[in-house]
Short mmCIF file of the C-alpha atoms (twelve columns), coordinates in Angstrom:
data_MODEL
# 
_entry.id   MODEL 
# 
loop_
_atom_site.group_PDB 
_atom_site.id 
_atom_site.type_symbol 
_atom_site.label_atom_id 
_atom_site.label_alt_id 
_atom_site.label_comp_id 
_atom_site.label_asym_id 
_atom_site.label_seq_id 
_atom_site.Cartn_x 
_atom_site.Cartn_y 
_atom_site.Cartn_z 
_atom_site.pdbx_PDB_model_num 
ATOM 1  C CA . MET A 1  -59.731 28.937 31.870 1 
ATOM 2  C CA . MET A 2  -57.020 26.949 33.678 1 
ATOM 3  C CA . LEU A 3  -53.606 27.310 32.084 1 
ATOM 4  C CA . HIS A 4  -50.338 25.732 33.215 1 
ATOM 5  C CA . ILE A 5  -47.263 27.686 32.090 1 
ATOM 6  C CA . VAL A 6  -43.519 27.082 32.388 1 
ATOM 7  C CA . ILE A 7  -41.321 30.154 32.023 1 
ATOM 8  C CA . SER A 8  -37.684 29.760 30.989 1 
ATOM 9  C CA . GLY A 9  -34.803 32.207 30.862 1 
ATOM 10 C CA . VAL A 10 -33.396 34.324 33.685 1 
ATOM 11 C CA . VAL A 11 -36.435 34.020 35.945 1 
ATOM 12 C CA . GLN A 12 -35.068 32.953 39.320 1 
ATOM 13 C CA . GLY A 13 -33.380 35.330 41.742 1 
ATOM 14 C CA . VAL A 14 -35.110 38.368 40.211 1 
ATOM 15 C CA . GLY A 15 -38.378 38.414 42.200 1 
ATOM 16 C CA . TYR A 16 -40.375 36.759 39.431 1 
ATOM 17 C CA . ARG A 17 -42.700 34.761 41.696 1 
ATOM 18 C CA . GLN A 18 -43.606 37.759 43.853 1 
ATOM 19 C CA . TRP A 19 -44.071 39.922 40.775 1 
ATOM 20 C CA . LEU A 20 -46.384 37.375 39.117 1 
ATOM 21 C CA . ARG A 21 -48.381 36.943 42.342 1 
ATOM 22 C CA . GLU A 22 -48.955 40.705 42.597 1 
ATOM 23 C CA . ARG A 23 -50.069 40.890 38.945 1 
ATOM 24 C CA . ALA A 24 -52.366 37.873 39.338 1 
ATOM 25 C CA . LEU A 25 -54.008 39.189 42.513 1 
ATOM 26 C CA . ALA A 26 -54.573 42.599 40.907 1 
ATOM 27 C CA . ALA A 27 -56.201 40.906 37.897 1 
ATOM 28 C CA . GLY A 28 -58.364 38.549 39.961 1 
ATOM 29 C CA . VAL A 29 -56.551 35.437 38.711 1 
ATOM 30 C CA . THR A 30 -56.200 32.499 41.107 1 
ATOM 31 C CA . GLY A 31 -53.610 29.728 41.127 1 
ATOM 32 C CA . TRP A 32 -49.978 29.429 42.143 1 
ATOM 33 C CA . VAL A 33 -46.392 30.034 41.072 1 
ATOM 34 C CA . ARG A 34 -43.207 28.186 42.062 1 
ATOM 35 C CA . ASN A 35 -39.534 27.796 41.238 1 
ATOM 36 C CA . ARG A 36 -38.301 24.566 39.714 1 
ATOM 37 C CA . SER A 37 -34.940 22.939 40.302 1 
ATOM 38 C CA . ASP A 38 -34.131 23.258 36.570 1 
ATOM 39 C CA . GLY A 39 -34.066 27.070 36.863 1 
ATOM 40 C CA . MET A 40 -37.510 27.637 35.391 1 
ATOM 41 C CA . VAL A 41 -40.644 29.043 37.008 1 
ATOM 42 C CA . GLU A 42 -44.029 27.387 36.581 1 
ATOM 43 C CA . ALA A 43 -47.487 28.660 37.328 1 
ATOM 44 C CA . LEU A 44 -51.147 27.754 37.204 1 
ATOM 45 C CA . LEU A 45 -53.407 30.593 36.114 1 
ATOM 46 C CA . CYS A 46 -57.178 30.307 36.623 1 
ATOM 47 C CA . GLY A 47 -59.588 32.998 35.512 1 
ATOM 48 C CA . ALA A 48 -61.478 34.540 32.627 1 
ATOM 49 C CA . PRO A 49 -59.743 33.658 29.325 1 
ATOM 50 C CA . GLU A 50 -59.005 37.260 28.363 1 
ATOM 51 C CA . THR A 51 -57.606 38.023 31.827 1 
ATOM 52 C CA . VAL A 52 -55.381 34.941 31.799 1 
ATOM 53 C CA . GLU A 53 -54.102 35.787 28.303 1 
ATOM 54 C CA . THR A 54 -53.288 39.339 29.406 1 
ATOM 55 C CA . LEU A 55 -51.348 37.961 32.380 1 
ATOM 56 C CA . VAL A 56 -49.407 35.578 30.105 1 
ATOM 57 C CA . ALA A 57 -48.506 38.522 27.865 1 
ATOM 58 C CA . GLU A 58 -47.206 40.417 30.920 1 
ATOM 59 C CA . ALA A 59 -45.323 37.299 32.053 1 
ATOM 60 C CA . ARG A 60 -43.377 37.350 28.769 1 
ATOM 61 C CA . LYS A 61 -41.761 40.587 29.979 1 
ATOM 62 C CA . GLY A 62 -41.492 39.789 33.699 1 
ATOM 63 C CA . PRO A 63 -40.045 42.027 36.405 1 
ATOM 64 C CA . ARG A 64 -36.936 44.157 36.102 1 
ATOM 65 C CA . GLY A 65 -33.911 41.882 35.878 1 
ATOM 66 C CA . ALA A 66 -35.783 38.978 34.285 1 
ATOM 67 C CA . ARG A 67 -35.052 37.837 30.750 1 
ATOM 68 C CA . VAL A 68 -37.830 35.522 29.623 1 
ATOM 69 C CA . ALA A 69 -36.705 33.196 26.839 1 
ATOM 70 C CA . ASP A 70 -39.958 31.281 26.359 1 
ATOM 71 C CA . ILE A 71 -43.282 30.363 27.925 1 
ATOM 72 C CA . GLU A 72 -44.524 26.830 27.389 1 
ATOM 73 C CA . ARG A 73 -48.278 26.600 27.868 1 
ATOM 74 C CA . ARG A 74 -50.762 23.777 28.183 1 
ATOM 75 C CA . GLU A 75 -54.139 23.073 29.679 1 
ATOM 76 C CA . ALA A 76 -53.828 22.509 33.421 1 
ATOM 77 C CA . SER A 77 -53.873 18.924 34.660 1 
ATOM 78 C CA . ALA A 78 -55.993 17.833 37.600 1 
ATOM 79 C CA . SER A 79 -52.866 17.458 39.759 1 
ATOM 80 C CA . ALA A 80 -51.706 21.016 38.961 1 
ATOM 81 C CA . ALA A 81 -55.193 22.405 39.563 1 
ATOM 82 C CA . ALA A 82 -55.378 20.620 42.930 1 
ATOM 83 C CA . LEU A 83 -52.757 23.030 44.307 1 
ATOM 84 C CA . ALA A 84 -54.987 26.052 43.613 1 
ATOM 85 C CA . ASN A 85 -57.098 27.130 46.576 1 
ATOM 86 C CA . GLY A 86 -59.080 30.169 45.460 1 
ATOM 87 C CA . ASP A 87 -56.154 32.546 45.980 1 
ATOM 88 C CA . PHE A 88 -52.855 33.074 44.170 1 
ATOM 89 C CA . THR A 89 -50.017 31.638 46.202 1 
ATOM 90 C CA . ILE A 90 -46.303 31.107 45.987 1 
ATOM 91 C CA . ALA A 91 -46.028 27.340 46.188 1 
ATOM 92 C CA . ARG A 92 -43.142 25.315 47.522 1 
ATOM 93 C CA . SER A 93 -40.265 24.953 45.057 1 
ATOM 94 C CA . ILE A 94 -39.729 21.607 43.391 1 
# 
């Protein structure tokens, strides 16, 4: 499963990207996470469907200090998937 998510709320300046990377690596999920200039965080999650869904459920809570308002989800596009490299990285902000 390759899922592209956009997380809104108070998700920047609270360690969200590092937190999500740690959770993804522990779960064996590959992909990336990055900050966006509109204050949201977006991520590509690649892995077994049940593992990805569990990670999305965790992402709804986020790290201490985060207040997740919503998670928009859609199937990953080829351009989003192209940034994945078999690991889970913190990508350059856009």
